[in-house]
Amino acid sequence: MKTYQVDKNGYYGEFGGAYVPEILHQCVKDLQNAYLEVLDSESFKAEYDQLLRDYVGRPSPLYLAKRLSKKYGCKIYLKREDLNHTGAHKINNTIGQILLARRMGKTRIIAETGAGQHGVATATVCALMDMECIVYMGKTDVERQHANVQKMEMLGATVIPVTSGNMTLKDATNEAIRDWCCHPSDTYYIIGSTVGPHPYPDMVARLQSVISEEIRKQLQEKEGRNYPDYLIACVGGGSNAAGTIYHHIDDKRVKIVLAEAGGKGIHSGMSAATIQLGKKGIIHGARTLVMQSEDGQIEEPYSISAGLDYPGIGPIHANLSVSRRAKILAVDDDEALKAAFELTELEGIIPALESAHALGALPKVDFKKEDIVVLTVSGRGDKDMETYINYKNN
Ligand SMILES: *Cc1c(COP(=O)(O)O)cnc(C)c1O
């Protein structure tokens, strides 16, 4: 049977691997050797499941959106990751990784963040577990995402503004890797998506796979079958999408639709449609598709949604795309904004701008009346109110 899971060398087809500086080889190897055993252990599972239930509020509901369904002529269920503690799916991952860090005897946590959402999710679990937390964030992002910086600081984290390069996510990531090189023995690096060197993409996908595990159970209860006809999710680095499809990835009855950020249009020069525009290259320790110039310089991506403007993509998703297992759609800023207002009007749910890209894929798919569609609402829209209000006023 064809599988889209990671192979023993850390690759998904030709994508993935672990391209890290010499000084981190041992560190990454230790992690590769530890993660499966820890994640599969009874003590980890018990603690992880209990925190997901009592702290995060899982299982998240699978909600039949009747008015939205009527509009698109099929049966649409929303997987409500927006209802999680801290407002998105990211907490599923940070809880898992901090439990792993403790079991590996690490005492210091570092993370990088762009929009600040992963920084907040990391600072949250560090407060919970009483661990030191250092978050690298581009200075430009520190200025434009001030509310999240304040949250991280209130949670006890140290936020370090990064002033190299464009002072955004890519530069923050470089700085986090530099820190890790200086403190390989006591420091654990919590990566926020299905990116980075092996084993991160596989580990983050496994930690987020609670989403598809729940979808299976919930569909069985509601529909009498445990698989949908379509799964739809947005992709930044790819973690909520990987979690949504994890248990259905080898099931050909399930069509996978992934929405990446088209920005102002994929040929406008202002886009974050990495899968469609990217070329093969190495970013953050993995071989994948990368937005880059002719001579291999990483290009700054653009999207109205801060959580989707990442110049790479998870190796899982690069492989799903080239093997044509998943259909990749670019959803532009305007299409996402329109979709956010549509969901709010029809269902009384204000989605995160990232999630609005998944919703923006709905008009681009030809559904049949009997199709069962599960779309993951990765987060809530509180953080995006300013953007929504500006759009309405223009
Ligand atoms: C960070 C974020 C994303 C994008 O990250 P993935 O790893 O691609 O899931 C999507 N939605 C929300 C709400 C986010 O905060």
mmCIF file of C-alpha atoms and ligand atoms in Angstrom:
data_model
loop_
_atom_site.group_PDB
_atom_site.id
_atom_site.type_symbol
_atom_site.label_atom_id
_atom_site.label_comp_id
_atom_site.label_asym_id
_atom_site.label_seq_id
_atom_site.Cartn_x
_atom_site.Cartn_y
_atom_site.Cartn_z
ATOM 1 C CA MET A 1 0.000 0.000 0.000
ATOM 2 C CA LYS A 2 1.211 3.455 -0.860
ATOM 3 C CA THR A 3 1.862 5.523 2.193
ATOM 4 C CA TYR A 4 2.300 9.224 2.625
ATOM 5 C CA GLN A 5 3.867 8.866 6.058
ATOM 6 C CA VAL A 6 7.505 9.537 6.849
ATOM 7 C CA ASP A 7 10.092 6.868 5.963
ATOM 8 C CA LYS A 8 12.824 5.668 8.287
ATOM 9 C CA ASN A 9 15.233 8.331 7.036
ATOM 10 C CA GLY A 10 12.828 11.162 7.720
ATOM 11 C CA TYR A 11 11.627 11.691 4.143
ATOM 12 C CA TYR A 12 8.252 12.043 2.477
ATOM 13 C CA GLY A 13 9.148 11.065 -1.059
ATOM 14 C CA GLU A 14 11.942 13.485 -1.943
ATOM 15 C CA PHE A 15 11.049 15.993 0.775
ATOM 16 C CA GLY A 16 12.064 16.258 4.423
ATOM 17 C CA GLY A 17 15.271 15.023 6.014
ATOM 18 C CA ALA A 18 17.361 16.853 8.592
ATOM 19 C CA TYR A 19 19.801 19.451 7.270
ATOM 20 C CA VAL A 20 21.247 20.983 10.434
ATOM 21 C CA PRO A 21 24.597 22.436 11.481
ATOM 22 C CA GLU A 22 27.169 19.911 12.673
ATOM 23 C CA ILE A 23 26.863 21.103 16.259
ATOM 24 C CA LEU A 24 23.166 20.101 16.349
ATOM 25 C CA HIS A 25 23.583 16.624 14.848
ATOM 26 C CA GLN A 26 23.608 14.875 18.205
ATOM 27 C CA CYS A 27 20.733 16.991 19.498
ATOM 28 C CA VAL A 28 18.527 16.160 16.532
ATOM 29 C CA LYS A 29 19.567 12.521 16.667
ATOM 30 C CA ASP A 30 18.614 12.328 20.367
ATOM 31 C CA LEU A 31 15.225 13.748 19.490
ATOM 32 C CA GLN A 32 14.794 11.281 16.603
ATOM 33 C CA ASN A 33 15.651 8.441 18.932
ATOM 34 C CA ALA A 34 13.362 9.586 21.750
ATOM 35 C CA TYR A 35 10.156 10.932 20.258
ATOM 36 C CA LEU A 36 8.350 7.779 19.137
ATOM 37 C CA GLU A 37 9.062 5.873 22.290
ATOM 38 C CA VAL A 38 7.864 8.782 24.451
ATOM 39 C CA LEU A 39 4.760 9.565 22.368
ATOM 40 C CA ASP A 40 3.748 5.892 22.424
ATOM 41 C CA SER A 41 4.346 5.402 26.158
ATOM 42 C CA GLU A 42 1.383 4.942 28.479
ATOM 43 C CA SER A 43 2.538 7.653 30.892
ATOM 44 C CA PHE A 44 2.847 10.245 28.113
ATOM 45 C CA LYS A 45 -0.507 9.333 26.600
ATOM 46 C CA ALA A 46 -2.272 9.530 29.959
ATOM 47 C CA GLU A 47 -0.851 12.967 30.792
ATOM 48 C CA TYR A 48 -1.330 14.323 27.244
ATOM 49 C CA ASP A 49 -4.938 13.092 26.998
ATOM 50 C CA GLN A 50 -5.827 14.472 30.401
ATOM 51 C CA LEU A 51 -4.435 17.932 29.570
ATOM 52 C CA LEU A 52 -6.157 17.963 26.176
ATOM 53 C CA ARG A 53 -9.430 17.186 27.914
ATOM 54 C CA ASP A 54 -9.284 19.317 31.066
ATOM 55 C CA TYR A 55 -6.993 22.164 30.007
ATOM 56 C CA VAL A 56 -7.596 22.582 26.265
ATOM 57 C CA GLY A 57 -11.264 21.536 26.336
ATOM 58 C CA ARG A 58 -11.147 18.595 23.910
ATOM 59 C CA PRO A 59 -12.750 16.937 22.108
ATOM 60 C CA SER A 60 -13.551 19.982 19.991
ATOM 61 C CA PRO A 61 -17.074 19.778 18.536
ATOM 62 C CA LEU A 62 -17.801 18.602 15.008
ATOM 63 C CA TYR A 63 -20.586 21.007 14.112
ATOM 64 C CA LEU A 64 -23.021 20.535 11.240
ATOM 65 C CA ALA A 65 -23.225 24.002 9.665
ATOM 66 C CA LYS A 66 -26.732 23.872 8.185
ATOM 67 C CA ARG A 67 -26.939 27.284 6.575
ATOM 68 C CA LEU A 68 -23.439 27.050 5.124
ATOM 69 C CA SER A 69 -24.291 23.563 3.821
ATOM 70 C CA LYS A 70 -27.399 24.873 2.104
ATOM 71 C CA LYS A 71 -25.385 27.591 0.400
ATOM 72 C CA TYR A 72 -22.821 25.143 -1.041
ATOM 73 C CA GLY A 73 -25.186 22.256 -1.792
ATOM 74 C CA CYS A 74 -23.550 19.564 0.342
ATOM 75 C CA LYS A 75 -23.251 18.620 4.016
ATOM 76 C CA ILE A 76 -20.558 20.680 5.736
ATOM 77 C CA TYR A 77 -19.242 19.891 9.195
ATOM 78 C CA LEU A 78 -16.899 22.334 10.924
ATOM 79 C CA LYS A 79 -14.172 20.952 13.182
ATOM 80 C CA ARG A 80 -14.088 23.612 15.875
ATOM 81 C CA GLU A 81 -10.410 24.089 16.821
ATOM 82 C CA ASP A 82 -11.342 27.742 17.423
ATOM 83 C CA LEU A 83 -12.917 26.669 20.711
ATOM 84 C CA ASN A 84 -9.625 25.401 22.192
ATOM 85 C CA HIS A 85 -7.889 27.192 25.066
ATOM 86 C CA THR A 86 -5.801 30.038 23.539
ATOM 87 C CA GLY A 87 -8.080 30.028 20.490
ATOM 88 C CA ALA A 88 -6.497 27.677 17.969
ATOM 89 C CA HIS A 89 -5.071 24.227 17.257
ATOM 90 C CA LYS A 90 -1.490 25.220 18.137
ATOM 91 C CA ILE A 91 -1.880 24.284 21.797
ATOM 92 C CA ASN A 92 -2.311 20.574 20.876
ATOM 93 C CA ASN A 93 1.299 20.622 19.684
ATOM 94 C CA THR A 94 2.924 22.735 22.396
ATOM 95 C CA ILE A 95 1.443 20.607 25.184
ATOM 96 C CA GLY A 96 2.805 17.463 23.569
ATOM 97 C CA GLN A 97 6.271 18.895 22.996
ATOM 98 C CA ILE A 98 6.668 20.306 26.491
ATOM 99 C CA LEU A 99 5.764 16.911 27.961
ATOM 100 C CA LEU A 100 8.440 15.396 25.702
ATOM 101 C CA ALA A 101 10.978 18.071 26.727
ATOM 102 C CA ARG A 102 10.445 17.260 30.406
ATOM 103 C CA ARG A 103 10.850 13.556 29.793
ATOM 104 C CA MET A 104 14.142 14.289 27.976
ATOM 105 C CA GLY A 105 15.383 16.210 31.029
ATOM 106 C CA LYS A 106 15.419 19.629 29.309
ATOM 107 C CA THR A 107 15.005 22.726 31.490
ATOM 108 C CA ARG A 108 14.899 25.589 29.030
ATOM 109 C CA ILE A 109 12.378 26.138 26.212
ATOM 110 C CA ILE A 110 12.951 28.243 23.109
ATOM 111 C CA ALA A 111 10.564 29.004 20.261
ATOM 112 C CA GLU A 112 10.236 31.288 17.266
ATOM 113 C CA THR A 113 7.061 33.084 16.333
ATOM 114 C CA GLY A 114 5.785 35.186 13.443
ATOM 115 C CA ALA A 115 2.323 36.457 14.256
ATOM 116 C CA GLY A 116 2.837 35.515 17.887
ATOM 117 C CA GLN A 117 0.263 32.720 18.023
ATOM 118 C CA HIS A 118 2.829 29.949 18.457
ATOM 119 C CA GLY A 119 4.714 32.138 20.931
ATOM 120 C CA VAL A 120 1.580 32.490 23.040
ATOM 121 C CA ALA A 121 0.844 28.756 22.856
ATOM 122 C CA THR A 122 4.425 28.033 23.953
ATOM 123 C CA ALA A 123 4.454 30.637 26.738
ATOM 124 C CA THR A 124 1.160 29.169 27.960
ATOM 125 C CA VAL A 125 2.486 25.638 28.399
ATOM 126 C CA CYS A 126 5.735 26.958 29.919
ATOM 127 C CA ALA A 127 3.676 28.757 32.585
ATOM 128 C CA LEU A 128 1.692 25.576 33.107
ATOM 129 C CA MET A 129 4.844 23.477 33.526
ATOM 130 C CA ASP A 130 6.988 26.113 35.273
ATOM 131 C CA MET A 131 9.698 26.133 32.582
ATOM 132 C CA GLU A 132 11.889 29.001 31.395
ATOM 133 C CA CYS A 133 10.626 30.321 28.041
ATOM 134 C CA ILE A 134 12.442 32.403 25.443
ATOM 135 C CA VAL A 135 10.621 33.460 22.290
ATOM 136 C CA TYR A 136 12.407 34.887 19.248
ATOM 137 C CA MET A 137 10.311 37.270 17.185
ATOM 138 C CA GLY A 138 11.261 39.587 14.323
ATOM 139 C CA LYS A 139 11.256 43.216 15.403
ATOM 140 C CA THR A 140 8.767 44.081 12.644
ATOM 141 C CA ASP A 141 6.418 41.430 14.011
ATOM 142 C CA VAL A 142 6.928 42.602 17.610
ATOM 143 C CA GLU A 143 5.661 45.988 16.515
ATOM 144 C CA ARG A 144 2.676 44.789 14.494
ATOM 145 C CA GLN A 145 1.556 42.023 16.885
ATOM 146 C CA HIS A 146 1.750 43.910 20.135
ATOM 147 C CA ALA A 147 -1.185 42.192 21.881
ATOM 148 C CA ASN A 148 0.513 38.806 21.545
ATOM 149 C CA VAL A 149 3.801 40.193 22.885
ATOM 150 C CA GLN A 150 1.929 41.461 25.941
ATOM 151 C CA LYS A 151 0.295 38.055 26.425
ATOM 152 C CA MET A 152 3.634 36.235 26.202
ATOM 153 C CA GLU A 153 5.168 38.606 28.736
ATOM 154 C CA MET A 154 2.231 38.266 31.122
ATOM 155 C CA LEU A 155 2.673 34.483 30.815
ATOM 156 C CA GLY A 156 6.272 34.888 31.973
ATOM 157 C CA ALA A 157 8.149 34.472 28.682
ATOM 158 C CA THR A 158 11.087 36.581 27.543
ATOM 159 C CA VAL A 159 10.439 37.941 24.054
ATOM 160 C CA ILE A 160 13.622 38.737 22.126
ATOM 161 C CA PRO A 161 13.140 41.076 19.129
ATOM 162 C CA VAL A 162 15.297 39.962 16.184
ATOM 163 C CA THR A 163 16.815 42.753 14.101
ATOM 164 C CA SER A 164 18.535 40.800 11.314
ATOM 165 C CA GLY A 165 17.193 40.488 7.742
ATOM 166 C CA ASN A 166 13.623 41.641 7.203
ATOM 167 C CA MET A 167 13.037 41.216 10.945
ATOM 168 C CA THR A 168 10.245 38.670 10.412
ATOM 169 C CA LEU A 169 9.613 34.957 10.938
ATOM 170 C CA LYS A 170 12.501 33.603 8.852
ATOM 171 C CA ASP A 171 14.959 35.750 10.818
ATOM 172 C CA ALA A 172 13.425 34.740 14.154
ATOM 173 C CA THR A 173 13.822 31.098 13.145
ATOM 174 C CA ASN A 174 17.500 31.594 12.297
ATOM 175 C CA GLU A 175 18.022 33.173 15.708
ATOM 176 C CA ALA A 176 16.252 30.315 17.507
ATOM 177 C CA ILE A 177 18.480 27.801 15.700
ATOM 178 C CA ARG A 178 21.531 29.855 16.706
ATOM 179 C CA ASP A 179 20.400 29.767 20.357
ATOM 180 C CA TRP A 180 19.870 25.999 20.125
ATOM 181 C CA CYS A 181 23.425 25.590 18.805
ATOM 182 C CA CYS A 182 24.745 27.441 21.884
ATOM 183 C CA HIS A 183 22.729 25.426 24.425
ATOM 184 C CA PRO A 184 22.242 21.970 22.903
ATOM 185 C CA SER A 185 22.225 20.030 26.161
ATOM 186 C CA ASP A 186 19.661 21.820 28.349
ATOM 187 C CA THR A 187 17.462 23.462 25.708
ATOM 188 C CA TYR A 188 14.421 22.127 23.899
ATOM 189 C CA TYR A 189 13.261 23.923 20.742
ATOM 190 C CA ILE A 190 9.465 23.821 20.330
ATOM 191 C CA ILE A 191 8.701 24.210 16.623
ATOM 192 C CA GLY A 192 5.150 25.356 15.908
ATOM 193 C CA SER A 193 4.255 23.602 12.682
ATOM 194 C CA THR A 194 5.009 20.542 10.529
ATOM 195 C CA VAL A 195 8.290 22.114 9.422
ATOM 196 C CA GLY A 196 11.937 21.930 10.438
ATOM 197 C CA PRO A 197 14.305 18.944 10.438
ATOM 198 C CA HIS A 198 13.085 15.379 10.955
ATOM 199 C CA PRO A 199 11.526 14.407 13.378
ATOM 200 C CA TYR A 200 9.592 17.680 13.797
ATOM 201 C CA PRO A 201 7.179 17.334 10.841
ATOM 202 C CA ASP A 202 6.233 13.790 11.867
ATOM 203 C CA MET A 203 6.103 14.631 15.568
ATOM 204 C CA VAL A 204 3.900 17.708 15.083
ATOM 205 C CA ALA A 205 1.619 15.784 12.692
ATOM 206 C CA ARG A 206 1.210 13.028 15.286
ATOM 207 C CA LEU A 207 0.445 15.522 18.049
ATOM 208 C CA GLN A 208 -2.132 17.265 15.858
ATOM 209 C CA SER A 209 -3.610 13.956 14.676
ATOM 210 C CA VAL A 210 -5.973 14.104 17.660
ATOM 211 C CA ILE A 211 -8.038 16.249 15.263
ATOM 212 C CA SER A 212 -8.600 13.478 12.702
ATOM 213 C CA GLU A 213 -8.942 10.832 15.400
ATOM 214 C CA GLU A 214 -11.860 12.816 16.812
ATOM 215 C CA ILE A 215 -13.303 13.486 13.326
ATOM 216 C CA ARG A 216 -13.446 9.731 12.710
ATOM 217 C CA LYS A 217 -15.284 9.048 15.946
ATOM 218 C CA GLN A 218 -17.630 12.003 15.569
ATOM 219 C CA LEU A 219 -18.518 11.150 11.963
ATOM 220 C CA GLN A 220 -19.230 7.563 12.963
ATOM 221 C CA GLU A 221 -21.705 8.830 15.564
ATOM 222 C CA LYS A 222 -23.351 11.413 13.302
ATOM 223 C CA GLU A 223 -23.227 9.750 9.891
ATOM 224 C CA GLY A 224 -22.750 6.060 10.594
ATOM 225 C CA ARG A 225 -19.443 6.051 8.691
ATOM 226 C CA ASN A 226 -16.051 7.182 9.888
ATOM 227 C CA TYR A 227 -14.782 9.004 6.806
ATOM 228 C CA PRO A 228 -15.915 12.102 4.878
ATOM 229 C CA ASP A 229 -15.861 12.677 1.118
ATOM 230 C CA TYR A 230 -13.794 15.839 1.527
ATOM 231 C CA LEU A 231 -11.376 17.193 4.104
ATOM 232 C CA ILE A 232 -10.550 20.889 3.806
ATOM 233 C CA ALA A 233 -7.972 22.902 5.755
ATOM 234 C CA CYS A 234 -5.722 25.907 5.364
ATOM 235 C CA VAL A 235 -1.931 25.561 5.180
ATOM 236 C CA GLY A 236 0.717 27.862 6.571
ATOM 237 C CA GLY A 237 3.417 25.426 7.653
ATOM 238 C CA GLY A 238 0.787 22.713 7.545
ATOM 239 C CA SER A 239 0.068 21.535 11.086
ATOM 240 C CA ASN A 240 -3.709 21.937 11.299
ATOM 241 C CA ALA A 241 -4.000 20.390 7.839
ATOM 242 C CA ALA A 242 -1.721 17.472 8.779
ATOM 243 C CA GLY A 243 -3.781 16.886 11.928
ATOM 244 C CA THR A 244 -7.021 17.014 9.952
ATOM 245 C CA ILE A 245 -5.965 14.442 7.346
ATOM 246 C CA TYR A 246 -3.658 12.217 9.419
ATOM 247 C CA HIS A 247 -5.927 9.165 9.803
ATOM 248 C CA HIS A 248 -7.415 9.503 6.311
ATOM 249 C CA ILE A 249 -4.262 10.085 4.341
ATOM 250 C CA ASP A 250 -4.154 6.601 2.771
ATOM 251 C CA ASP A 251 -7.928 6.366 2.260
ATOM 252 C CA LYS A 252 -8.613 7.165 -1.395
ATOM 253 C CA ARG A 253 -12.331 7.646 -0.739
ATOM 254 C CA VAL A 254 -11.380 10.894 1.014
ATOM 255 C CA LYS A 255 -10.513 13.877 -1.177
ATOM 256 C CA ILE A 256 -8.084 16.337 0.377
ATOM 257 C CA VAL A 257 -8.285 20.046 -0.412
ATOM 258 C CA LEU A 258 -5.643 22.375 1.021
ATOM 259 C CA ALA A 259 -5.952 26.153 0.863
ATOM 260 C CA GLU A 260 -2.799 28.239 0.764
ATOM 261 C CA ALA A 261 -2.664 32.006 0.903
ATOM 262 C CA GLY A 262 -2.851 33.595 -2.539
ATOM 263 C CA GLY A 263 -2.299 37.075 -1.095
ATOM 264 C CA LYS A 264 -3.058 39.658 -3.783
ATOM 265 C CA GLY A 265 -3.047 36.905 -6.432
ATOM 266 C CA ILE A 266 -0.423 34.235 -7.115
ATOM 267 C CA HIS A 267 1.096 36.155 -10.019
ATOM 268 C CA SER A 268 1.019 39.554 -8.306
ATOM 269 C CA GLY A 269 4.418 39.204 -6.640
ATOM 270 C CA MET A 270 2.582 39.490 -3.303
ATOM 271 C CA SER A 271 1.609 35.969 -2.369
ATOM 272 C CA ALA A 272 2.316 33.161 0.070
ATOM 273 C CA ALA A 273 1.185 30.338 -2.241
ATOM 274 C CA THR A 274 4.338 28.377 -1.487
ATOM 275 C CA ILE A 275 3.265 25.043 -2.944
ATOM 276 C CA GLN A 276 2.320 26.551 -6.299
ATOM 277 C CA LEU A 277 5.128 29.117 -6.504
ATOM 278 C CA GLY A 278 7.877 27.353 -4.574
ATOM 279 C CA LYS A 279 10.889 25.548 -5.977
ATOM 280 C CA LYS A 280 12.796 22.703 -4.365
ATOM 281 C CA GLY A 281 15.232 23.893 -1.766
ATOM 282 C CA ILE A 282 16.189 23.740 1.881
ATOM 283 C CA ILE A 283 14.635 25.860 4.579
ATOM 284 C CA HIS A 284 14.741 25.483 8.382
ATOM 285 C CA GLY A 285 16.536 22.162 8.120
ATOM 286 C CA ALA A 286 14.258 20.392 5.642
ATOM 287 C CA ARG A 287 14.169 19.865 1.890
ATOM 288 C CA THR A 288 10.849 21.156 0.635
ATOM 289 C CA LEU A 289 9.240 23.722 -1.640
ATOM 290 C CA VAL A 290 10.517 27.218 -0.936
ATOM 291 C CA MET A 291 9.646 30.684 -2.214
ATOM 292 C CA GLN A 292 12.980 31.732 -3.653
ATOM 293 C CA SER A 293 14.528 33.891 -6.315
ATOM 294 C CA GLU A 294 16.473 32.560 -9.341
ATOM 295 C CA ASP A 295 19.693 32.525 -7.318
ATOM 296 C CA GLY A 296 18.143 30.784 -4.327
ATOM 297 C CA GLN A 297 17.495 33.736 -2.004
ATOM 298 C CA ILE A 298 14.396 33.182 0.118
ATOM 299 C CA GLU A 299 11.646 35.554 -0.933
ATOM 300 C CA GLU A 300 9.492 37.319 1.615
ATOM 301 C CA PRO A 301 5.967 35.944 1.300
ATOM 302 C CA TYR A 302 2.879 38.095 1.638
ATOM 303 C CA SER A 303 -0.589 37.318 2.966
ATOM 304 C CA ILE A 304 -3.187 39.357 4.803
ATOM 305 C CA SER A 305 -3.098 36.519 7.323
ATOM 306 C CA ALA A 306 -0.018 36.613 9.537
ATOM 307 C CA GLY A 307 -0.243 32.878 10.248
ATOM 308 C CA LEU A 308 0.033 31.864 6.594
ATOM 309 C CA ASP A 309 2.901 33.988 5.291
ATOM 310 C CA TYR A 310 5.647 31.431 5.661
ATOM 311 C CA PRO A 311 8.108 31.025 2.744
ATOM 312 C CA GLY A 312 8.281 27.212 3.084
ATOM 313 C CA ILE A 313 5.780 24.409 3.508
ATOM 314 C CA GLY A 314 5.849 21.150 5.426
ATOM 315 C CA PRO A 315 7.555 18.295 3.521
ATOM 316 C CA ILE A 316 4.398 16.214 4.066
ATOM 317 C CA HIS A 317 2.386 18.703 2.044
ATOM 318 C CA ALA A 318 5.022 19.180 -0.644
ATOM 319 C CA ASN A 319 4.868 15.425 -1.184
ATOM 320 C CA LEU A 320 1.043 15.315 -1.129
ATOM 321 C CA SER A 321 1.071 17.970 -3.800
ATOM 322 C CA VAL A 322 3.652 16.506 -6.213
ATOM 323 C CA SER A 323 2.089 13.039 -5.850
ATOM 324 C CA ARG A 324 -1.315 14.627 -6.487
ATOM 325 C CA ARG A 325 -2.850 13.124 -3.370
ATOM 326 C CA ALA A 326 -4.063 16.586 -2.325
ATOM 327 C CA LYS A 327 -5.597 19.353 -4.383
ATOM 328 C CA ILE A 328 -3.929 22.678 -3.594
ATOM 329 C CA LEU A 329 -5.945 25.864 -4.058
ATOM 330 C CA ALA A 330 -4.752 29.427 -3.655
ATOM 331 C CA VAL A 331 -7.269 31.619 -1.849
ATOM 332 C CA ASP A 332 -6.675 35.360 -2.167
ATOM 333 C CA ASP A 333 -6.964 37.979 0.575
ATOM 334 C CA ASP A 334 -10.311 39.201 -0.722
ATOM 335 C CA GLU A 335 -11.752 35.709 -1.080
ATOM 336 C CA ALA A 336 -10.739 34.889 2.500
ATOM 337 C CA LEU A 337 -12.185 38.121 3.875
ATOM 338 C CA LYS A 338 -15.452 37.483 2.057
ATOM 339 C CA ALA A 339 -15.563 33.943 3.431
ATOM 340 C CA ALA A 340 -14.975 35.170 6.987
ATOM 341 C CA PHE A 341 -17.958 37.502 6.757
ATOM 342 C CA GLU A 342 -20.057 34.777 5.149
ATOM 343 C CA LEU A 343 -19.405 32.305 7.989
ATOM 344 C CA THR A 344 -20.129 34.995 10.566
ATOM 345 C CA GLU A 345 -23.402 35.913 8.868
ATOM 346 C CA LEU A 346 -24.610 32.357 8.265
ATOM 347 C CA GLU A 347 -23.411 30.562 11.387
ATOM 348 C CA GLY A 348 -22.493 33.163 14.009
ATOM 349 C CA ILE A 349 -18.849 32.077 14.041
ATOM 350 C CA ILE A 350 -16.054 34.621 13.499
ATOM 351 C CA PRO A 351 -13.104 32.573 12.164
ATOM 352 C CA ALA A 352 -9.399 33.382 12.242
ATOM 353 C CA LEU A 353 -8.175 34.873 8.959
ATOM 354 C CA GLU A 354 -6.101 31.725 8.390
ATOM 355 C CA SER A 355 -9.198 29.522 8.723
ATOM 356 C CA ALA A 356 -11.081 31.897 6.433
ATOM 357 C CA HIS A 357 -8.755 30.710 3.634
ATOM 358 C CA ALA A 358 -10.094 27.164 4.076
ATOM 359 C CA LEU A 359 -13.638 28.557 3.899
ATOM 360 C CA GLY A 360 -12.638 30.519 0.792
ATOM 361 C CA ALA A 361 -11.945 27.211 -0.957
ATOM 362 C CA LEU A 362 -15.629 26.168 -0.744
ATOM 363 C CA PRO A 363 -16.797 28.121 -3.835
ATOM 364 C CA LYS A 364 -13.932 26.560 -5.851
ATOM 365 C CA VAL A 365 -15.006 22.944 -5.364
ATOM 366 C CA ASP A 366 -17.773 21.196 -7.290
ATOM 367 C CA PHE A 367 -19.691 19.332 -4.556
ATOM 368 C CA LYS A 368 -22.426 16.769 -5.042
ATOM 369 C CA LYS A 369 -25.534 17.020 -2.875
ATOM 370 C CA GLU A 370 -24.700 13.877 -0.895
ATOM 371 C CA ASP A 371 -21.063 14.841 -0.223
ATOM 372 C CA ILE A 372 -19.976 14.972 3.403
ATOM 373 C CA VAL A 373 -17.370 17.693 3.897
ATOM 374 C CA VAL A 374 -15.303 18.317 7.028
ATOM 375 C CA LEU A 375 -13.590 21.702 7.175
ATOM 376 C CA THR A 376 -11.272 22.597 10.024
ATOM 377 C CA VAL A 377 -11.765 26.011 11.586
ATOM 378 C CA SER A 378 -8.216 26.251 12.913
ATOM 379 C CA GLY A 379 -8.755 29.298 15.127
ATOM 380 C CA ARG A 380 -11.017 32.122 16.201
ATOM 381 C CA GLY A 381 -11.083 35.629 14.801
ATOM 382 C CA ASP A 382 -10.617 37.810 17.898
ATOM 383 C CA LYS A 383 -7.042 38.597 16.902
ATOM 384 C CA ASP A 384 -8.154 39.693 13.414
ATOM 385 C CA MET A 385 -10.916 42.120 14.345
ATOM 386 C CA GLU A 386 -8.954 45.166 13.255
ATOM 387 C CA THR A 387 -8.451 43.717 9.770
ATOM 388 C CA TYR A 388 -12.123 42.752 9.530
ATOM 389 C CA ILE A 389 -13.316 46.195 10.620
ATOM 390 C CA ASN A 390 -11.003 47.965 8.156
ATOM 391 C CA TYR A 391 -12.274 45.733 5.340
ATOM 392 C CA LYS A 392 -15.906 46.503 6.206
ATOM 393 C CA ASN A 393 -15.234 50.238 6.317
ATOM 394 C CA ASN A 394 -13.578 50.361 2.899
HETATM 395 C C1 LIG B 1 -0.679 29.371 12.939
HETATM 396 C C2 LIG B 1 -2.046 29.205 12.423
HETATM 397 C C3 LIG B 1 -2.292 28.568 11.197
HETATM 398 C C4 LIG B 1 -1.199 28.108 10.268
HETATM 399 O O1 LIG B 1 -0.387 27.111 10.777
HETATM 400 P P1 LIG B 1 -0.447 25.597 10.288
HETATM 401 O O2 LIG B 1 0.750 24.991 10.906
HETATM 402 O O3 LIG B 1 -0.422 25.595 8.809
HETATM 403 O O4 LIG B 1 -1.710 25.015 10.811
HETATM 404 C C5 LIG B 1 -3.603 28.363 10.801
HETATM 405 N N1 LIG B 1 -4.638 28.811 11.552
HETATM 406 C C6 LIG B 1 -4.443 29.446 12.734
HETATM 407 C C7 LIG B 1 -5.635 29.898 13.507
HETATM 408 C C8 LIG B 1 -3.145 29.663 13.203
HETATM 409 O O5 LIG B 1 -2.972 30.302 14.364
#
